[in-house]
XYZ file of C-alpha atoms in Angstrom:
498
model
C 47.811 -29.857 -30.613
C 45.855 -32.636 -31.928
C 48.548 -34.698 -31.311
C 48.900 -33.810 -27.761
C 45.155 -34.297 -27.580
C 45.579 -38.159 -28.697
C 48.978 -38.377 -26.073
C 46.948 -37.401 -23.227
C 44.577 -40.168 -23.812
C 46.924 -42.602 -25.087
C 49.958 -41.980 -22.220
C 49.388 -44.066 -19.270
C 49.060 -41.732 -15.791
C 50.138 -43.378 -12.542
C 47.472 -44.910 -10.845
C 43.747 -45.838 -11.660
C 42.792 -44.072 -14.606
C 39.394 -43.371 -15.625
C 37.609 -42.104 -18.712
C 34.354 -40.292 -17.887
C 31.661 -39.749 -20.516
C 29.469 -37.086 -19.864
C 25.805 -37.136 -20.605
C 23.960 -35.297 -23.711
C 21.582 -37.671 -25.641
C 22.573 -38.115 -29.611
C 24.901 -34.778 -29.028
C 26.999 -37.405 -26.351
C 26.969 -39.938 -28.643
C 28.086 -38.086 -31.344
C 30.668 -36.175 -29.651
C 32.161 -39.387 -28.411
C 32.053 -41.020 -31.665
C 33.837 -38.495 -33.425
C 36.629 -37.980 -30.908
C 37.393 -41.673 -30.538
C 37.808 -41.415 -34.027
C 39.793 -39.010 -34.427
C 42.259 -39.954 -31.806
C 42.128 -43.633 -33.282
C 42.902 -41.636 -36.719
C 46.226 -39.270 -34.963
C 47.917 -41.893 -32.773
C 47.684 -44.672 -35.582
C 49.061 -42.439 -38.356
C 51.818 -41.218 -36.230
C 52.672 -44.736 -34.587
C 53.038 -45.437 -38.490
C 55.479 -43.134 -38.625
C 53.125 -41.326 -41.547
C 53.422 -37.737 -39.688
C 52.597 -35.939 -42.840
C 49.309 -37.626 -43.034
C 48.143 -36.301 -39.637
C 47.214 -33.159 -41.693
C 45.934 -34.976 -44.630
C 42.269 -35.003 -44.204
C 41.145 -37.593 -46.975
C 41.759 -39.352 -50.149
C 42.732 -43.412 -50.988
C 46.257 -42.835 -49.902
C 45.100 -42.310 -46.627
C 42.515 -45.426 -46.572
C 45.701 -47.530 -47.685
C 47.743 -46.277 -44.615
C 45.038 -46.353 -41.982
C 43.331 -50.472 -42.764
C 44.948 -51.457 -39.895
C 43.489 -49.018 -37.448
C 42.100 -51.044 -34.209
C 40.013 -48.382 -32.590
C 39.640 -50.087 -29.305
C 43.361 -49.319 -29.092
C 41.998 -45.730 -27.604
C 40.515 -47.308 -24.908
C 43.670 -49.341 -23.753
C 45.320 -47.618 -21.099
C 41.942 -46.740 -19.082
C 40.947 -49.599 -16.137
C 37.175 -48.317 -15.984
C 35.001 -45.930 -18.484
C 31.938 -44.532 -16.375
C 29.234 -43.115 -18.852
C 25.882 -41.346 -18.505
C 23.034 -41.109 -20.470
C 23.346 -40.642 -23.710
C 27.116 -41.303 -23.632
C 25.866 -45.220 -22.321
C 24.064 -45.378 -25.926
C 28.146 -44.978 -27.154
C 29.577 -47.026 -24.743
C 27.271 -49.614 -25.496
C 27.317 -49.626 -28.632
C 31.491 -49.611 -28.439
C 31.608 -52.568 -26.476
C 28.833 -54.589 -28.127
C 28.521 -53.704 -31.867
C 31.164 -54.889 -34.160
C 29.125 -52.871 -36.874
C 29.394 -49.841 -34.676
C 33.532 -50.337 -34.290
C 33.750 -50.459 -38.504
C 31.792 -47.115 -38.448
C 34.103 -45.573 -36.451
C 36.957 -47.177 -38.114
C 35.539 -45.655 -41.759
C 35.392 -42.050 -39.832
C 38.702 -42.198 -38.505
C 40.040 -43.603 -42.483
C 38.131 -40.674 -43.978
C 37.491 -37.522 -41.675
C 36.251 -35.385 -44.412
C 32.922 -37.913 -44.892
C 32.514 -38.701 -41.238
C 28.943 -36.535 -40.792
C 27.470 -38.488 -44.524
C 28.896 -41.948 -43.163
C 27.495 -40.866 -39.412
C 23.950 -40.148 -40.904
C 23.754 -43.019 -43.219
C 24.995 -45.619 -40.882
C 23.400 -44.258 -37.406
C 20.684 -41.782 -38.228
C 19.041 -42.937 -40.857
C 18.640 -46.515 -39.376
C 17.196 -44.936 -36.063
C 14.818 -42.988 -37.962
C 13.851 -45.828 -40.262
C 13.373 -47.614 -37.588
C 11.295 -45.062 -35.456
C 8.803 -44.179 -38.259
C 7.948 -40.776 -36.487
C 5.649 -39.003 -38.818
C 5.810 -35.323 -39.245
C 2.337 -34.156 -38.406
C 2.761 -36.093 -34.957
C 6.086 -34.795 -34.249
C 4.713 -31.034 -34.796
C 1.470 -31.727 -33.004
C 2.908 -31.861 -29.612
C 6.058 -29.194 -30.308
C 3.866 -26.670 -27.830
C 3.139 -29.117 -24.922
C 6.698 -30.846 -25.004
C 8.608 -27.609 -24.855
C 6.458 -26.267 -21.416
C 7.120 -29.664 -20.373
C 10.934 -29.764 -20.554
C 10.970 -26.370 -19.534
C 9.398 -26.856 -16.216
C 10.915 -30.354 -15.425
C 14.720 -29.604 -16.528
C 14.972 -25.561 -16.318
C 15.962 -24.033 -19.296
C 15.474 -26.615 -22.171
C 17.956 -26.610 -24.824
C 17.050 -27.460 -28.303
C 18.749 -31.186 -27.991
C 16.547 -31.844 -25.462
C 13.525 -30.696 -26.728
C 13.731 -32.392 -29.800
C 14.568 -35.854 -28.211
C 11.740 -35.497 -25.910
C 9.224 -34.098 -29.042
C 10.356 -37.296 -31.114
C 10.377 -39.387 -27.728
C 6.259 -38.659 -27.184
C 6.276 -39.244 -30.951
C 6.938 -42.668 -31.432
C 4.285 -43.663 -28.515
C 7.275 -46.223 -27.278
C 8.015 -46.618 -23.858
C 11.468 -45.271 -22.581
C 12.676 -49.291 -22.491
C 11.207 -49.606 -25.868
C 12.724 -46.633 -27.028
C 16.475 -47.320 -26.233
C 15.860 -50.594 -27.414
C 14.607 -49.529 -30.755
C 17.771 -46.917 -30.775
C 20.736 -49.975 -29.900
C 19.015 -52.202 -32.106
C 18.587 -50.254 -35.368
C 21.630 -48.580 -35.015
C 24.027 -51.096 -33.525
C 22.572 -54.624 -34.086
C 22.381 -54.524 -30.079
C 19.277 -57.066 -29.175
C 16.737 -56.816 -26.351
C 18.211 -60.100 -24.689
C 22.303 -58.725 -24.740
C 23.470 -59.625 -21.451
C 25.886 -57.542 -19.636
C 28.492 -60.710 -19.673
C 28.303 -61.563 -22.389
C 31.345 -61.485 -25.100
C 32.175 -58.181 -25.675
C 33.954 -56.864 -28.982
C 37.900 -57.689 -29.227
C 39.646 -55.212 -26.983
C 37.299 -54.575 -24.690
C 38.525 -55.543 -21.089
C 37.530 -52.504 -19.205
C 35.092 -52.189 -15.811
C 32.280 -50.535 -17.372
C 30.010 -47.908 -14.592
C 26.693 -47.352 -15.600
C 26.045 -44.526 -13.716
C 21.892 -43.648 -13.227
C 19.954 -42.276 -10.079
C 17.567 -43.963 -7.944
C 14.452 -42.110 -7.471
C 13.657 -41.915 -3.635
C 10.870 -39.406 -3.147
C 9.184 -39.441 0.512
C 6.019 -39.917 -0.817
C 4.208 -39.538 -4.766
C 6.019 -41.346 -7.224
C 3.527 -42.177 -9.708
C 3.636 -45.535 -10.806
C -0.159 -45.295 -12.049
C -2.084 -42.057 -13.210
C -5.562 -42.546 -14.849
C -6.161 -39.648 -17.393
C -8.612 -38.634 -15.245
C -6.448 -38.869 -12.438
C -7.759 -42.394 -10.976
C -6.953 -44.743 -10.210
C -3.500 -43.315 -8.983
C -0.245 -45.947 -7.462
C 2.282 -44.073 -5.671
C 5.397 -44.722 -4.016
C 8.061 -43.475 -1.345
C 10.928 -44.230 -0.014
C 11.754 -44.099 3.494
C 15.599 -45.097 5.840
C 16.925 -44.650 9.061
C 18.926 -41.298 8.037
C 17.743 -38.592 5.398
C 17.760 -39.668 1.831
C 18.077 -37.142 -0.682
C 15.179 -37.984 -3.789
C 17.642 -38.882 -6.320
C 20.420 -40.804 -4.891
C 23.179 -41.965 -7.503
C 23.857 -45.340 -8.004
C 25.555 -47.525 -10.738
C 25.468 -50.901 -12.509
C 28.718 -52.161 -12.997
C 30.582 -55.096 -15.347
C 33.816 -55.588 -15.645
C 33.765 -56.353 -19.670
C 33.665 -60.220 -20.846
C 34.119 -61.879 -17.114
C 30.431 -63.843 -18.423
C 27.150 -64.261 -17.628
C 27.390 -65.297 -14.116
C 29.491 -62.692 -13.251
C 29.041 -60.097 -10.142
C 29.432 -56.531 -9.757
C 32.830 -55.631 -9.074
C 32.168 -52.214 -7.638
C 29.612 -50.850 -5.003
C 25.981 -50.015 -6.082
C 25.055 -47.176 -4.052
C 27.539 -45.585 -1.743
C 25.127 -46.490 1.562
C 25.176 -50.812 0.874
C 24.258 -50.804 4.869
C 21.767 -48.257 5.129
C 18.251 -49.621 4.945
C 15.662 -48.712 2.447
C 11.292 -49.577 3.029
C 9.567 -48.444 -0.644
C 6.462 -47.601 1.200
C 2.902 -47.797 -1.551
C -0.567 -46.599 -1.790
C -3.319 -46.912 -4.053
C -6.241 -44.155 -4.416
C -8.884 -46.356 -6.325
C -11.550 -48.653 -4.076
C -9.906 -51.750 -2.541
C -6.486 -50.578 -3.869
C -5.283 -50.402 0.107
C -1.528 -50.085 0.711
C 2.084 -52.393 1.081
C 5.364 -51.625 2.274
C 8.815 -53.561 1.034
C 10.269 -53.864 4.386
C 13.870 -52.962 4.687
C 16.264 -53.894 2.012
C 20.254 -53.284 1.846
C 23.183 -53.382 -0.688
C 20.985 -52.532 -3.839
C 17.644 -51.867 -2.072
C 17.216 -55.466 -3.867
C 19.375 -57.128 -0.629
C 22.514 -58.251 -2.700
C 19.981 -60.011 -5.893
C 20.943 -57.213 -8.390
C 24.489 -56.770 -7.763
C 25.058 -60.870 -7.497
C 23.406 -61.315 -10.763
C 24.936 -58.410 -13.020
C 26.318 -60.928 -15.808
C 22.395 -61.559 -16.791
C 21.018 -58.196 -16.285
C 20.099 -56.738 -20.287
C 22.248 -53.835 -21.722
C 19.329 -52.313 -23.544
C 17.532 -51.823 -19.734
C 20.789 -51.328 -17.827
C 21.563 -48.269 -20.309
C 17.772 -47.166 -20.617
C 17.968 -46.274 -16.854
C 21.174 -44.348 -17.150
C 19.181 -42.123 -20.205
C 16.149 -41.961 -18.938
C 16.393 -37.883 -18.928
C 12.360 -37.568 -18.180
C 11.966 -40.067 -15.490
C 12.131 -37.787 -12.884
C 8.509 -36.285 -14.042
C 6.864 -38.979 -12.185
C 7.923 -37.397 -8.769
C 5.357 -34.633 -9.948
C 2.074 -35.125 -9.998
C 1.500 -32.249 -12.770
C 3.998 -33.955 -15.036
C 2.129 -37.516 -14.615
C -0.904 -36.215 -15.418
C 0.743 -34.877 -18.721
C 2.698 -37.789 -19.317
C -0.823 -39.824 -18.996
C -2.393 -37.529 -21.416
C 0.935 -37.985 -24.119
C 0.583 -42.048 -22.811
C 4.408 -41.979 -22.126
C 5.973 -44.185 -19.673
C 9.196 -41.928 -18.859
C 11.009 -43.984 -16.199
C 12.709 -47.566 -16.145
C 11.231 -50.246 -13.765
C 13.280 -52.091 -11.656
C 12.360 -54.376 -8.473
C 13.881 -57.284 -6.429
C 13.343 -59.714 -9.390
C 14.884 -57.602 -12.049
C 13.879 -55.397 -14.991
C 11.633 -58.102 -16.838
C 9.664 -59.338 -13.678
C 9.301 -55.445 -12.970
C 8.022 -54.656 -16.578
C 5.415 -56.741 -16.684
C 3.890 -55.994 -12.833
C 4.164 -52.412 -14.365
C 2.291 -53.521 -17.554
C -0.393 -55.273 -15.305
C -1.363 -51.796 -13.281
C -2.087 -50.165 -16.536
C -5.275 -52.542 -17.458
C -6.501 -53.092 -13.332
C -5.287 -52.414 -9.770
C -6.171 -54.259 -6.621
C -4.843 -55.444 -3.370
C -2.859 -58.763 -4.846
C -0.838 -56.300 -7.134
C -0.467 -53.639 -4.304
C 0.881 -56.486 -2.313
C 3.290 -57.735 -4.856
C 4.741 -53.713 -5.207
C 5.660 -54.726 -1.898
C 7.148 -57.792 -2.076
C 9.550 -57.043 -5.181
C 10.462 -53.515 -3.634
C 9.423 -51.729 -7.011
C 10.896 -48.952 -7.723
C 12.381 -46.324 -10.555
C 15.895 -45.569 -11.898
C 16.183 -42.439 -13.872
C 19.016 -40.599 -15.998
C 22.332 -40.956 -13.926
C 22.290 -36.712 -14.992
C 19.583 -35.606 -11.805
C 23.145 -37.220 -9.371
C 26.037 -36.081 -11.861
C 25.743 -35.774 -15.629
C 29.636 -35.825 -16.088
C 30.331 -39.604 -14.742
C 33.353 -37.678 -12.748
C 31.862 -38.416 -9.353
C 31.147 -42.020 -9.643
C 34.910 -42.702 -11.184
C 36.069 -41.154 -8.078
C 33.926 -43.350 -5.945
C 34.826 -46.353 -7.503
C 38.820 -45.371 -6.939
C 40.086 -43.170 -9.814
C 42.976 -40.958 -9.268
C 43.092 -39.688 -12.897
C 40.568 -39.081 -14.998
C 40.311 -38.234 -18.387
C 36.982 -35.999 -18.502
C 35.070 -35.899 -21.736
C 32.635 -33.330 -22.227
C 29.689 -32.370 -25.015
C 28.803 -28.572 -24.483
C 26.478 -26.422 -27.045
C 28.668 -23.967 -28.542
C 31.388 -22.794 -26.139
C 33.288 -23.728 -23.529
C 31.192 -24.759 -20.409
C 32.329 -25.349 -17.340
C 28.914 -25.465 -15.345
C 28.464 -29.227 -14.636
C 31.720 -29.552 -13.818
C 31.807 -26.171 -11.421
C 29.134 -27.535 -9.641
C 31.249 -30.466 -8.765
C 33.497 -28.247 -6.081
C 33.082 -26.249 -2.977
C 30.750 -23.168 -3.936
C 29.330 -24.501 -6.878
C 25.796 -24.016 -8.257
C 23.843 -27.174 -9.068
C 22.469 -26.807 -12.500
C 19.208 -28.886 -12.802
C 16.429 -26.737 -10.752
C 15.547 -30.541 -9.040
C 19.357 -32.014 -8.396
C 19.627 -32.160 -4.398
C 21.653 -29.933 -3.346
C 23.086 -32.328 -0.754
C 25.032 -34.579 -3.125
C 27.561 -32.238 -3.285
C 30.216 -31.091 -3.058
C 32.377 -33.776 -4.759
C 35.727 -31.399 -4.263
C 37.024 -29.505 -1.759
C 39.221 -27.641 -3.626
C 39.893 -25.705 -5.929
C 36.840 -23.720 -5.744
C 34.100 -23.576 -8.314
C 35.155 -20.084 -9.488
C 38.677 -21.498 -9.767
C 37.612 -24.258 -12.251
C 35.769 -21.844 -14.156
C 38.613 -19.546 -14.209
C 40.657 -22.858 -15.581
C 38.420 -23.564 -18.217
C 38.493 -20.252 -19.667
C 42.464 -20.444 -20.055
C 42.158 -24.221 -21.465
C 43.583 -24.526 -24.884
C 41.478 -25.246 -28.118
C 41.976 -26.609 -31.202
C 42.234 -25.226 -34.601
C 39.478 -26.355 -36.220
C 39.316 -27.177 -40.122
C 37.651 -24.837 -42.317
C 34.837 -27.127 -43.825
C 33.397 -27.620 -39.673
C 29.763 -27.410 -40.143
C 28.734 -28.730 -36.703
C 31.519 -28.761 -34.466
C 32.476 -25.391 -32.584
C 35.230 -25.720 -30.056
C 37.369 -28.651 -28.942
C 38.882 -26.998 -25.580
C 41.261 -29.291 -23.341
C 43.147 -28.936 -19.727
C 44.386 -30.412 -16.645
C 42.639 -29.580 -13.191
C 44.265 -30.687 -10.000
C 41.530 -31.872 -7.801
C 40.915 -32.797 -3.780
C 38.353 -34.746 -3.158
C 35.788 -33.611 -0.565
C 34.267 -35.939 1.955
C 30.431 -37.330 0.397
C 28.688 -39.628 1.820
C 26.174 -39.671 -1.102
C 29.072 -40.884 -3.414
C 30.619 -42.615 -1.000
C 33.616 -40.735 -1.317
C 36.611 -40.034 1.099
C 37.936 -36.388 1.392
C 41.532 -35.494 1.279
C 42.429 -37.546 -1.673
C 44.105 -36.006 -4.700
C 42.649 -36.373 -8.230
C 43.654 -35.347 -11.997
C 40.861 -34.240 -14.014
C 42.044 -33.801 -17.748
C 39.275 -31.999 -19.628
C 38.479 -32.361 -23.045
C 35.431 -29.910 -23.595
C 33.702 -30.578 -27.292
């Protein structure tokens, strides 16, 4: 079976094939990391011709066999990887960190000390790097957890704790991914998209986020004692949903002065006004005017080669941005002094940063006005569109698409259900509107599928890993607008469910 797992990643499909990474934080890029390993482990030991040593889990003999591994070798046949959240951190960190590839190389040579080599060459460094102490991590447990509860739904324990250790460090969420790619990957603040990738990497990377297009409230200022408050909205022609999903994309080592090779947002014509107000004296208001393409009129998309990883992949993670559509969760996020979303405007992430930085010490009209001018706005975790990266693979031409998937303990098929005709959205503040993605089979028909997927056998020392479930769903595609995707076209989905 594992074998077959590696083959269905490793066999070429007809037509454009994608690999989707779904979102998850750390539990992403963990998952990820370990199955690229693994499969890098299978298909070079068999392509050796070493088939005995597929069920050898450690030991020098295997070391000797497996120093010519090339990792990036999994990622061969696929044209385009589109990755959310947390699942951006790995793909970053793939494509830009040669220290990163040799960790995943030393997994895949020795299986059996993957979780001490994962700790001491990932978490460790993040945590040395963080400094969180414990009294400040346990002083906010209460607060955090009513927080994530009411802004996600039911908060799972992954989430909690990233967002507890998030308010922790008192780093902002640009400063927080930053501290994450560059303690744990050697990834600096200045990597450009274009820039030279590691060897093997040729792929179009989509860096699927959402763009947060509330009709009015967005904080982009809250005093703690409320003033002075800076809001935005969003306003167009037709109805916008709040969180439309959009994507940065690259296709890997084409340089610094490189374009996008795929659509931003699936409505390029459609025009956008960011519409502000100020509540403080002489604060007044300022409108963008209407912008197209990007809602940046073509000067993000043009420009992609320059545009920094560290920001690019902070906006696809950026799972508590959407708490400054609230104005309950802004005045909480002033109180923890958290700045939860990523910036972005017609002059790019650093010109945005520091207009941002200037309304925290003073507002007045001249900054009001240049809100206006640069169309400032937020980009938030590419989960509040669609957490699995399946939709925006489709969008940007897919026909197959190898699916991979973090769950808790089971088998869940819920963000992928909600995908096709009669499913339920999952996050409480998803629009209902951006889907469906399919037309058929039903939702109740893919989570009839997933219950009959095959799993693996897993070893007997698996302390953290539960189920590794895998299977093929024949998709059609429904007609979405919000995707920009075409109905009546016929899709693979192969599902690998960790």
């Amino acid at each position: 079976l594992l074998l077959r797992l590696a083959l269905l990643v490793l066999l070429r499909p007809t037509g454009a094939v994608t690999l989707a990474l779904q979102g998850g934080g750390i539990r992403a890029l963990a998952s990820d990391a370990g199955l690229v390993a693994g499969i890098a482990r299978v298909s070079h030991l068999s392509h050796q011709s070493y088939n005995e040593s597929i069920y050898t889990q450690s030991g020098d003999s295997d070391q000797t066999k497996i120093h010519t591994l090339n990792v990036m070798r999994v990622l061969q046949n696929f044209d385009t990887v589109s990755s959310v959240s947390g699942s951006s951190w790995f793909a970053a960190e793939l494509f830009f960190s040669n220290s990163f590839v040799e960790l995943l190389k030393g997994i895949a040579s020795s299986p059996l000390t993957a979780s001490v080599q994962f700790d001491q060459q990932w978490i460790q460094l993040w945590l040395l790097a963080t400094d969180v102490q414990e009294p400040k991590f346990d002083g906010i447990q209460s607060l955090v957890r009513l927080w994530v509860k009411l802004l996600l739904g039911t908060g799972d324990e992954d989430t909690i704790f990233l967002a507890q250790f998030f308010f922790a460090t008192g780093l902002s969420w640009n400063h927080f991914v930053d501290v994450l790619l560059k303690s744990t990957a050697g990834i600096s603040a200045d990597r450009q998209m274009g820039s030279a990738p590691v060897s093997g990497a040729s792929q179009t990377w989509l860096v699927d986020h959402t763009v947060l297009l509330p009709s009015s409230g967005a904080c982009i200022r809250q005093g703690k004692l409320i003033f002075p408050r800076v809001t935005y909205g969003a306003a167009a022609n037709g109805v916008l949903p709040a969180y439309l999903p959009a994507k940065f994309s690259i296709k890997l080592d084409s340089g610094t002065s490189s374009s996008a090779p795929v659509s931003y947002i699936a409505l390029p014509d459609e025009p956008i006004q960011f519409n502000f107000r100020g509540l403080c004296l002489g604060c007044g208001s300022a409108s963008s005017g209407a912008l197209y393409v990007d809602m940046a009129n073509g000067s993000l998309i043009n420009s992609t080669g320059v545009l920094p990883v560290v920001q690019t992949v902070a906006a696809s993670s950026a799972v508590f941005g959407s708490a400054i559509g609230s104005f309950a969760f802004s005045e909480i996020a002033a109180q923890l002094t958290a700045e939860v979303a990523v910036w972005i405007g017609t002059k790019g992430f650093e010109a945005a940063d520091e207009l941002y930085d200037t309304l925290q010490s003073h507002v007045d009209a001249d900054l009001m006005s240049e809100l206006g001018k640069t169309a400032f706005h937020a980009l938030i975790d590419g989960g509040f569109s669609d957490g699995t990266g399946i939709a925006q693979a489709v969008s940007a031409g897919a026909s197959e698409v190898v699916v991979v998937l973090n769950s808790f303990s089971t088998n869940q098929p819920e963000y992928v259900a909600q995908l096709f005709q009669g499913g339920t959205v999952v996050k409480p503040a998803v629009p209902k509107e951006l889907f469906p993605v399919f037309q058929s089979p039903s939702a109740s028909a893919v989570e009839t599928a997933f219950s009959e997927f095959e799993t693996l056998k897993l070893h007997r020392n698996s302390s953290h890993l539960k189920v590794i479930a895998f299977g093929k769903i024949q998709a059609t595609t429904a007609e979405n607008k919000f995707f920009g995707i075409q109905g009546g076209h016929h899709v693979t989905l192969n599902i690998i469910n960790i």
